[in-house]
Amino acid sequence: DAGVIQSPRHEVTEMGQEVTLRCKPISGHNSLFWYRQTMMRGLELLIYFNNNVPIDDSGMPEDRFSAKMPNASFSTLKIQPSEPRDSAVYFCASGDTGTVDGYTFGSGTRLTVV
Amino acid sequence: AQSVTQPDIHITVSEGASLELRCNYSYGATPYLFWYVQSPGQGLQLLLKYFSGDTLVQGIKGFEAEFKRSQSSFNLRKPSVHWSDAAEYFCAVGVMEYGNKLVFGAGTILRVKS
């Protein structure tokens, strides 16, 4: 298996622009998580899906952030409009809630908003 | 609320020396506990996990961790550290009522002296 695949690896954008981060989870996993990592706040859970349905989005910082999971093999995290304080590494992780087996993380997207 | 505390932000050990990284958790039910490692520019990799049974669990790369319920701790150990172990280490607790959401500690950065 290729693991959790995130794209792009790096994104530099100007303030006010829309940014879309993409994630392909491991086939067969039924849960998907979006995390944000910064020096100041560490790893924060933004939102997670179970069987493509958003379960907990309490970590989404503002309405500028939205996430979708249209099918079991694809998810997006969108920021519109982006701001410099959104600069961070965004990780996607997937897992199987039936096994409580921990999660597999993608390599992350490093977002820089200038 | 569930939380994980890693009291040491940075630790430096000499190559070949033993290592112990501390982790304390707060969770009302039986915890599912994890240790992840993150190398620079990479995603998080699962080192080991505890669900139940033997309180001493073995993981990859020669790491082990011991669950102590009385101390609410899950410390990570390695008898002899290699330079390639330099990375950031995260302890996490799985929150079952949210479908196994992982709550992470702030991480401990390990530096290895040659």
PDB file of N, CA, C and O in Angstrom, chain A residues 7-69:
ATOM      1  N   SER A   7      -1.329  15.910  -1.079  1.00  0.00           N
ATOM      2  CA  SER A   7      -0.801  16.831  -2.081  1.00  0.00           C
ATOM      3  C   SER A   7      -1.402  18.213  -1.887  1.00  0.00           C
ATOM      4  O   SER A   7      -2.526  18.339  -1.385  1.00  0.00           O
ATOM      5  N   PRO A   8      -0.647  19.244  -2.222  1.00  0.00           N
ATOM      6  CA  PRO A   8       0.762  19.203  -2.581  1.00  0.00           C
ATOM      7  C   PRO A   8       1.644  19.027  -1.340  1.00  0.00           C
ATOM      8  O   PRO A   8       1.148  19.089  -0.223  1.00  0.00           O
ATOM      9  N   ARG A   9       2.932  18.800  -1.497  1.00  0.00           N
ATOM     10  CA  ARG A   9       3.837  18.722  -0.353  1.00  0.00           C
ATOM     11  C   ARG A   9       4.115  20.117   0.209  1.00  0.00           C
ATOM     12  O   ARG A   9       4.269  20.293   1.416  1.00  0.00           O
ATOM     13  N   HIS A  10       4.194  21.072  -0.684  1.00  0.00           N
ATOM     14  CA  HIS A  10       4.452  22.457  -0.276  1.00  0.00           C
ATOM     15  C   HIS A  10       3.498  23.359  -1.046  1.00  0.00           C
ATOM     16  O   HIS A  10       3.222  23.118  -2.227  1.00  0.00           O
ATOM     17  N   GLU A  11       3.022  24.390  -0.359  1.00  0.00           N
ATOM     18  CA  GLU A  11       2.147  25.353  -1.007  1.00  0.00           C
ATOM     19  C   GLU A  11       2.488  26.734  -0.472  1.00  0.00           C
ATOM     20  O   GLU A  11       2.498  26.930   0.753  1.00  0.00           O
ATOM     21  N   VAL A  12       2.776  27.636  -1.381  1.00  0.00           N
ATOM     22  CA  VAL A  12       2.993  29.032  -1.004  1.00  0.00           C
ATOM     23  C   VAL A  12       1.927  29.845  -1.704  1.00  0.00           C
ATOM     24  O   VAL A  12       1.773  29.750  -2.928  1.00  0.00           O
ATOM     25  N   THR A  13       1.209  30.645  -0.957  1.00  0.00           N
ATOM     26  CA  THR A  13       0.114  31.407  -1.548  1.00  0.00           C
ATOM     27  C   THR A  13       0.063  32.779  -0.913  1.00  0.00           C
ATOM     28  O   THR A  13       0.628  33.020   0.161  1.00  0.00           O
ATOM     29  N   GLU A  14      -0.610  33.664  -1.586  1.00  0.00           N
ATOM     30  CA  GLU A  14      -0.759  35.014  -1.067  1.00  0.00           C
ATOM     31  C   GLU A  14      -2.016  35.118  -0.202  1.00  0.00           C
ATOM     32  O   GLU A  14      -3.024  34.446  -0.460  1.00  0.00           O
ATOM     33  N   MET A  15      -1.915  35.947   0.779  1.00  0.00           N
ATOM     34  CA  MET A  15      -3.050  36.199   1.666  1.00  0.00           C
ATOM     35  C   MET A  15      -4.294  36.526   0.849  1.00  0.00           C
ATOM     36  O   MET A  15      -4.226  37.288  -0.124  1.00  0.00           O
ATOM     37  N   GLY A  16      -5.398  35.927   1.229  1.00  0.00           N
ATOM     38  CA  GLY A  16      -6.656  36.171   0.541  1.00  0.00           C
ATOM     39  C   GLY A  16      -6.998  35.131  -0.504  1.00  0.00           C
ATOM     40  O   GLY A  16      -8.164  35.040  -0.924  1.00  0.00           O
ATOM     41  N   GLN A  17      -6.019  34.354  -0.906  1.00  0.00           N
ATOM     42  CA  GLN A  17      -6.268  33.335  -1.912  1.00  0.00           C
ATOM     43  C   GLN A  17      -6.876  32.094  -1.277  1.00  0.00           C
ATOM     44  O   GLN A  17      -6.732  31.831  -0.080  1.00  0.00           O
ATOM     45  N   GLU A  18      -7.546  31.328  -2.126  1.00  0.00           N
ATOM     46  CA  GLU A  18      -8.105  30.044  -1.685  1.00  0.00           C
ATOM     47  C   GLU A  18      -7.031  28.968  -1.784  1.00  0.00           C
ATOM     48  O   GLU A  18      -6.268  28.925  -2.749  1.00  0.00           O
ATOM     49  N   VAL A  19      -6.990  28.118  -0.783  1.00  0.00           N
ATOM     50  CA  VAL A  19      -6.038  27.009  -0.753  1.00  0.00           C
ATOM     51  C   VAL A  19      -6.807  25.709  -0.569  1.00  0.00           C
ATOM     52  O   VAL A  19      -7.705  25.627   0.282  1.00  0.00           O
ATOM     53  N   THR A  20      -6.458  24.707  -1.348  1.00  0.00           N
ATOM     54  CA  THR A  20      -7.080  23.386  -1.209  1.00  0.00           C
ATOM     55  C   THR A  20      -6.006  22.336  -1.014  1.00  0.00           C
ATOM     56  O   THR A  20      -5.102  22.190  -1.842  1.00  0.00           O
ATOM     57  N   LEU A  21      -6.113  21.625   0.095  1.00  0.00           N
ATOM     58  CA  LEU A  21      -5.202  20.534   0.403  1.00  0.00           C
ATOM     59  C   LEU A  21      -5.939  19.218   0.172  1.00  0.00           C
ATOM     60  O   LEU A  21      -7.130  19.111   0.486  1.00  0.00           O
ATOM     61  N   ARG A  22      -5.205  18.234  -0.318  1.00  0.00           N
ATOM     62  CA  ARG A  22      -5.843  16.979  -0.713  1.00  0.00           C
ATOM     63  C   ARG A  22      -5.255  15.792   0.021  1.00  0.00           C
ATOM     64  O   ARG A  22      -4.067  15.800   0.379  1.00  0.00           O
ATOM     65  N   CYS A  23      -6.088  14.791   0.202  1.00  0.00           N
ATOM     66  CA  CYS A  23      -5.648  13.597   0.919  1.00  0.00           C
ATOM     67  C   CYS A  23      -6.314  12.361   0.348  1.00  0.00           C
ATOM     68  O   CYS A  23      -7.538  12.340   0.124  1.00  0.00           O
ATOM     69  N   LYS A  24      -5.511  11.329   0.146  1.00  0.00           N
ATOM     70  CA  LYS A  24      -6.027  10.019  -0.244  1.00  0.00           C
ATOM     71  C   LYS A  24      -5.688   9.047   0.874  1.00  0.00           C
ATOM     72  O   LYS A  24      -4.511   8.749   1.116  1.00  0.00           O
ATOM     73  N   PRO A  25      -6.684   8.560   1.586  1.00  0.00           N
ATOM     74  CA  PRO A  25      -6.400   7.653   2.713  1.00  0.00           C
ATOM     75  C   PRO A  25      -6.031   6.251   2.228  1.00  0.00           C
ATOM     76  O   PRO A  25      -6.125   5.946   1.050  1.00  0.00           O
ATOM     77  N   ILE A  26      -5.629   5.441   3.175  1.00  0.00           N
ATOM     78  CA  ILE A  26      -5.323   4.049   2.860  1.00  0.00           C
ATOM     79  C   ILE A  26      -6.621   3.308   2.545  1.00  0.00           C
ATOM     80  O   ILE A  26      -7.625   3.467   3.263  1.00  0.00           O
ATOM     81  N   SER A  27      -6.584   2.522   1.513  1.00  0.00           N
ATOM     82  CA  SER A  27      -7.764   1.776   1.105  1.00  0.00           C
ATOM     83  C   SER A  27      -8.226   0.852   2.233  1.00  0.00           C
ATOM     84  O   SER A  27      -7.415   0.132   2.831  1.00  0.00           O
ATOM     85  N   GLY A  28      -9.525   0.911   2.521  1.00  0.00           N
ATOM     86  CA  GLY A  28     -10.082   0.067   3.569  1.00  0.00           C
ATOM     87  C   GLY A  28     -10.211   0.757   4.913  1.00  0.00           C
ATOM     88  O   GLY A  28     -10.935   0.275   5.791  1.00  0.00           O
ATOM     89  N   HIS A  29      -9.513   1.849   5.098  1.00  0.00           N
ATOM     90  CA  HIS A  29      -9.660   2.603   6.341  1.00  0.00           C
ATOM     91  C   HIS A  29     -10.985   3.359   6.321  1.00  0.00           C
ATOM     92  O   HIS A  29     -11.379   3.914   5.292  1.00  0.00           O
ATOM     93  N   ASN A  30     -11.652   3.408   7.483  1.00  0.00           N
ATOM     94  CA  ASN A  30     -12.963   4.044   7.506  1.00  0.00           C
ATOM     95  C   ASN A  30     -12.975   5.387   8.232  1.00  0.00           C
ATOM     96  O   ASN A  30     -14.017   6.021   8.345  1.00  0.00           O
ATOM     97  N   SER A  31     -11.820   5.819   8.735  1.00  0.00           N
ATOM     98  CA  SER A  31     -11.769   7.119   9.396  1.00  0.00           C
ATOM     99  C   SER A  31     -10.634   7.946   8.815  1.00  0.00           C
ATOM    100  O   SER A  31      -9.602   7.411   8.412  1.00  0.00           O
ATOM    101  N   LEU A  32     -10.866   9.245   8.795  1.00  0.00           N
ATOM    102  CA  LEU A  32      -9.866  10.159   8.243  1.00  0.00           C
ATOM    103  C   LEU A  32      -9.813  11.400   9.106  1.00  0.00           C
ATOM    104  O   LEU A  32     -10.850  11.927   9.525  1.00  0.00           O
ATOM    105  N   PHE A  33      -8.602  11.861   9.353  1.00  0.00           N
ATOM    106  CA  PHE A  33      -8.370  12.974  10.269  1.00  0.00           C
ATOM    107  C   PHE A  33      -7.521  14.041   9.582  1.00  0.00           C
ATOM    108  O   PHE A  33      -6.585  13.719   8.857  1.00  0.00           O
ATOM    109  N   TRP A  34      -7.832  15.277   9.858  1.00  0.00           N
ATOM    110  CA  TRP A  34      -6.992  16.399   9.449  1.00  0.00           C
ATOM    111  C   TRP A  34      -6.413  17.046  10.713  1.00  0.00           C
ATOM    112  O   TRP A  34      -7.165  17.453  11.617  1.00  0.00           O
ATOM    113  N   TYR A  35      -5.079  17.138  10.745  1.00  0.00           N
ATOM    114  CA  TYR A  35      -4.377  17.782  11.843  1.00  0.00           C
ATOM    115  C   TYR A  35      -3.590  18.973  11.301  1.00  0.00           C
ATOM    116  O   TYR A  35      -3.159  18.980  10.158  1.00  0.00           O
ATOM    117  N   ARG A  36      -3.368  19.940  12.178  1.00  0.00           N
ATOM    118  CA  ARG A  36      -2.499  21.075  11.861  1.00  0.00           C
ATOM    119  C   ARG A  36      -1.385  21.095  12.890  1.00  0.00           C
ATOM    120  O   ARG A  36      -1.645  20.926  14.091  1.00  0.00           O
ATOM    121  N   GLN A  37      -0.153  21.336  12.429  1.00  0.00           N
ATOM    122  CA  GLN A  37       0.988  21.367  13.335  1.00  0.00           C
ATOM    123  C   GLN A  37       1.706  22.698  13.206  1.00  0.00           C
ATOM    124  O   GLN A  37       2.122  23.101  12.114  1.00  0.00           O
ATOM    125  N   THR A  38       1.848  23.387  14.321  1.00  0.00           N
ATOM    126  CA  THR A  38       2.611  24.624  14.397  1.00  0.00           C
ATOM    127  C   THR A  38       3.526  24.555  15.603  1.00  0.00           C
ATOM    128  O   THR A  38       3.303  23.755  16.522  1.00  0.00           O
ATOM    129  N   MET A  39       4.530  25.412  15.605  1.00  0.00           N
ATOM    130  CA  MET A  39       5.442  25.448  16.742  1.00  0.00           C
ATOM    131  C   MET A  39       4.707  25.874  18.003  1.00  0.00           C
ATOM    132  O   MET A  39       4.943  25.349  19.087  1.00  0.00           O
ATOM    133  N   MET A  40       3.810  26.814  17.841  1.00  0.00           N
ATOM    134  CA  MET A  40       3.154  27.382  19.023  1.00  0.00           C
ATOM    135  C   MET A  40       2.102  26.452  19.614  1.00  0.00           C
ATOM    136  O   MET A  40       1.953  26.362  20.828  1.00  0.00           O
ATOM    137  N   ARG A  41       1.365  25.761  18.764  1.00  0.00           N
ATOM    138  CA  ARG A  41       0.201  25.016  19.239  1.00  0.00           C
ATOM    139  C   ARG A  41       0.348  23.506  19.120  1.00  0.00           C
ATOM    140  O   ARG A  41      -0.562  22.763  19.517  1.00  0.00           O
ATOM    141  N   GLY A  42       1.471  23.057  18.550  1.00  0.00           N
ATOM    142  CA  GLY A  42       1.674  21.620  18.411  1.00  0.00           C
ATOM    143  C   GLY A  42       0.713  21.020  17.410  1.00  0.00           C
ATOM    144  O   GLY A  42       0.324  21.658  16.444  1.00  0.00           O
ATOM    145  N   LEU A  43       0.306  19.770  17.672  1.00  0.00           N
ATOM    146  CA  LEU A  43      -0.609  19.053  16.788  1.00  0.00           C
ATOM    147  C   LEU A  43      -2.046  19.278  17.229  1.00  0.00           C
ATOM    148  O   LEU A  43      -2.429  18.924  18.329  1.00  0.00           O
ATOM    149  N   GLU A  44      -2.830  19.841  16.345  1.00  0.00           N
ATOM    150  CA  GLU A  44      -4.240  20.108  16.656  1.00  0.00           C
ATOM    151  C   GLU A  44      -5.118  19.313  15.689  1.00  0.00           C
ATOM    152  O   GLU A  44      -4.912  19.380  14.478  1.00  0.00           O
ATOM    153  N   LEU A  45      -6.097  18.633  16.240  1.00  0.00           N
ATOM    154  CA  LEU A  45      -7.069  17.954  15.388  1.00  0.00           C
ATOM    155  C   LEU A  45      -8.080  18.974  14.887  1.00  0.00           C
ATOM    156  O   LEU A  45      -8.726  19.667  15.680  1.00  0.00           O
ATOM    157  N   LEU A  46      -8.208  19.068  13.580  1.00  0.00           N
ATOM    158  CA  LEU A  46      -9.147  20.030  12.992  1.00  0.00           C
ATOM    159  C   LEU A  46     -10.526  19.397  12.815  1.00  0.00           C
ATOM    160  O   LEU A  46     -11.539  19.960  13.213  1.00  0.00           O
ATOM    161  N   ILE A  47     -10.544  18.229  12.186  1.00  0.00           N
ATOM    162  CA  ILE A  47     -11.809  17.577  11.874  1.00  0.00           C
ATOM    163  C   ILE A  47     -11.538  16.105  11.629  1.00  0.00           C
ATOM    164  O   ILE A  47     -10.424  15.736  11.246  1.00  0.00           O
ATOM    165  N   TYR A  48     -12.566  15.286  11.893  1.00  0.00           N
ATOM    166  CA  TYR A  48     -12.400  13.922  11.469  1.00  0.00           C
ATOM    167  C   TYR A  48     -13.694  13.346  10.920  1.00  0.00           C
ATOM    168  O   TYR A  48     -14.789  13.777  11.280  1.00  0.00           O
ATOM    169  N   PHE A  49     -13.526  12.395  10.037  1.00  0.00           N
ATOM    170  CA  PHE A  49     -14.613  11.738   9.331  1.00  0.00           C
ATOM    171  C   PHE A  49     -14.638  10.263   9.690  1.00  0.00           C
ATOM    172  O   PHE A  49     -13.585   9.643   9.860  1.00  0.00           O
ATOM    173  N   ASN A  50     -15.834   9.721   9.771  1.00  0.00           N
ATOM    174  CA  ASN A  50     -15.997   8.290   9.904  1.00  0.00           C
ATOM    175  C   ASN A  50     -16.971   7.838   8.821  1.00  0.00           C
ATOM    176  O   ASN A  50     -18.088   8.379   8.749  1.00  0.00           O
ATOM    177  N   ASN A  51     -16.548   6.891   8.004  1.00  0.00           N
ATOM    178  CA  ASN A  51     -17.372   6.458   6.867  1.00  0.00           C
ATOM    179  C   ASN A  51     -17.843   7.652   6.033  1.00  0.00           C
ATOM    180  O   ASN A  51     -19.024   7.755   5.668  1.00  0.00           O
ATOM    181  N   ASN A  52     -16.937   8.565   5.781  1.00  0.00           N
ATOM    182  CA  ASN A  52     -17.129   9.737   4.925  1.00  0.00           C
ATOM    183  C   ASN A  52     -18.004  10.822   5.559  1.00  0.00           C
ATOM    184  O   ASN A  52     -18.266  11.848   4.918  1.00  0.00           O
ATOM    185  N   VAL A  53     -18.449  10.630   6.760  1.00  0.00           N
ATOM    186  CA  VAL A  53     -19.319  11.604   7.414  1.00  0.00           C
ATOM    187  C   VAL A  53     -18.514  12.380   8.458  1.00  0.00           C
ATOM    188  O   VAL A  53     -17.813  11.762   9.265  1.00  0.00           O
ATOM    189  N   PRO A  54     -18.601  13.715   8.449  1.00  0.00           N
ATOM    190  CA  PRO A  54     -17.874  14.485   9.482  1.00  0.00           C
ATOM    191  C   PRO A  54     -18.462  14.208  10.861  1.00  0.00           C
ATOM    192  O   PRO A  54     -19.660  14.350  11.069  1.00  0.00           O
ATOM    193  N   ILE A  55     -17.598  13.819  11.798  1.00  0.00           N
ATOM    194  CA  ILE A  55     -18.043  13.455  13.139  1.00  0.00           C
ATOM    195  C   ILE A  55     -17.767  14.566  14.145  1.00  0.00           C
ATOM    196  O   ILE A  55     -18.590  14.873  14.999  1.00  0.00           O
ATOM    197  N   ASP A  56     -16.600  15.144  14.038  1.00  0.00           N
ATOM    198  CA  ASP A  56     -16.194  16.150  15.016  1.00  0.00           C
ATOM    199  C   ASP A  56     -15.400  17.222  14.289  1.00  0.00           C
ATOM    200  O   ASP A  56     -14.286  16.968  13.858  1.00  0.00           O
ATOM    201  N   ASP A  57     -15.990  18.393  14.156  1.00  0.00           N
ATOM    202  CA  ASP A  57     -15.281  19.500  13.506  1.00  0.00           C
ATOM    203  C   ASP A  57     -15.013  20.629  14.480  1.00  0.00           C
ATOM    204  O   ASP A  57     -14.809  21.778  14.076  1.00  0.00           O
ATOM    205  N   SER A  58     -15.026  20.312  15.750  1.00  0.00           N
ATOM    206  CA  SER A  58     -14.853  21.349  16.771  1.00  0.00           C
ATOM    207  C   SER A  58     -13.475  21.993  16.727  1.00  0.00           C
ATOM    208  O   SER A  58     -13.280  23.075  17.266  1.00  0.00           O
ATOM    209  N   GLY A  59     -12.529  21.350  16.076  1.00  0.00           N
ATOM    210  CA  GLY A  59     -11.197  21.919  15.989  1.00  0.00           C
ATOM    211  C   GLY A  59     -10.986  22.853  14.810  1.00  0.00           C
ATOM    212  O   GLY A  59      -9.935  23.488  14.707  1.00  0.00           O
ATOM    213  N   MET A  60     -11.956  22.943  13.951  1.00  0.00           N
ATOM    214  CA  MET A  60     -11.828  23.853  12.802  1.00  0.00           C
ATOM    215  C   MET A  60     -11.827  25.278  13.349  1.00  0.00           C
ATOM    216  O   MET A  60     -12.795  25.707  13.985  1.00  0.00           O
ATOM    217  N   PRO A  61     -10.769  26.022  13.063  1.00  0.00           N
ATOM    218  CA  PRO A  61     -10.589  27.301  13.754  1.00  0.00           C
ATOM    219  C   PRO A  61     -11.616  28.369  13.387  1.00  0.00           C
ATOM    220  O   PRO A  61     -12.026  29.134  14.244  1.00  0.00           O
ATOM    221  N   GLU A  62     -12.005  28.430  12.137  1.00  0.00           N
ATOM    222  CA  GLU A  62     -12.926  29.479  11.709  1.00  0.00           C
ATOM    223  C   GLU A  62     -13.730  28.998  10.518  1.00  0.00           C
ATOM    224  O   GLU A  62     -13.440  27.939   9.947  1.00  0.00           O
ATOM    225  N   ASP A  63     -14.699  29.790  10.172  1.00  0.00           N
ATOM    226  CA  ASP A  63     -15.528  29.444   9.007  1.00  0.00           C
ATOM    227  C   ASP A  63     -14.735  29.474   7.705  1.00  0.00           C
ATOM    228  O   ASP A  63     -15.204  28.970   6.687  1.00  0.00           O
ATOM    229  N   ARG A  64     -13.568  30.050   7.761  1.00  0.00           N
ATOM    230  CA  ARG A  64     -12.733  30.075   6.549  1.00  0.00           C
ATOM    231  C   ARG A  64     -12.253  28.665   6.197  1.00  0.00           C
ATOM    232  O   ARG A  64     -11.832  28.409   5.079  1.00  0.00           O
ATOM    233  N   PHE A  65     -12.298  27.786   7.163  1.00  0.00           N
ATOM    234  CA  PHE A  65     -11.858  26.411   6.962  1.00  0.00           C
ATOM    235  C   PHE A  65     -13.066  25.518   6.686  1.00  0.00           C
ATOM    236  O   PHE A  65     -14.082  25.603   7.391  1.00  0.00           O
ATOM    237  N   SER A  66     -12.916  24.662   5.680  1.00  0.00           N
ATOM    238  CA  SER A  66     -13.959  23.678   5.406  1.00  0.00           C
ATOM    239  C   SER A  66     -13.302  22.386   4.921  1.00  0.00           C
ATOM    240  O   SER A  66     -12.220  22.411   4.338  1.00  0.00           O
ATOM    241  N   ALA A  67     -13.946  21.280   5.181  1.00  0.00           N
ATOM    242  CA  ALA A  67     -13.410  19.986   4.759  1.00  0.00           C
ATOM    243  C   ALA A  67     -14.536  19.141   4.197  1.00  0.00           C
ATOM    244  O   ALA A  67     -15.678  19.220   4.656  1.00  0.00           O
ATOM    245  N   LYS A  68     -14.168  18.352   3.205  1.00  0.00           N
ATOM    246  CA  LYS A  68     -15.136  17.445   2.585  1.00  0.00           C
ATOM    247  C   LYS A  68     -14.519  16.076   2.392  1.00  0.00           C
ATOM    248  O   LYS A  68     -13.299  15.931   2.287  1.00  0.00           O
ATOM    249  N   MET A  69     -15.381  15.102   2.341  1.00  0.00           N
ATOM    250  CA  MET A  69     -14.943  13.751   2.012  1.00  0.00           C
ATOM    251  C   MET A  69     -16.025  13.143   1.117  1.00  0.00           C
ATOM    252  O   MET A  69     -16.937  12.466   1.609  1.00  0.00           O
TER     253      MET A  69
END
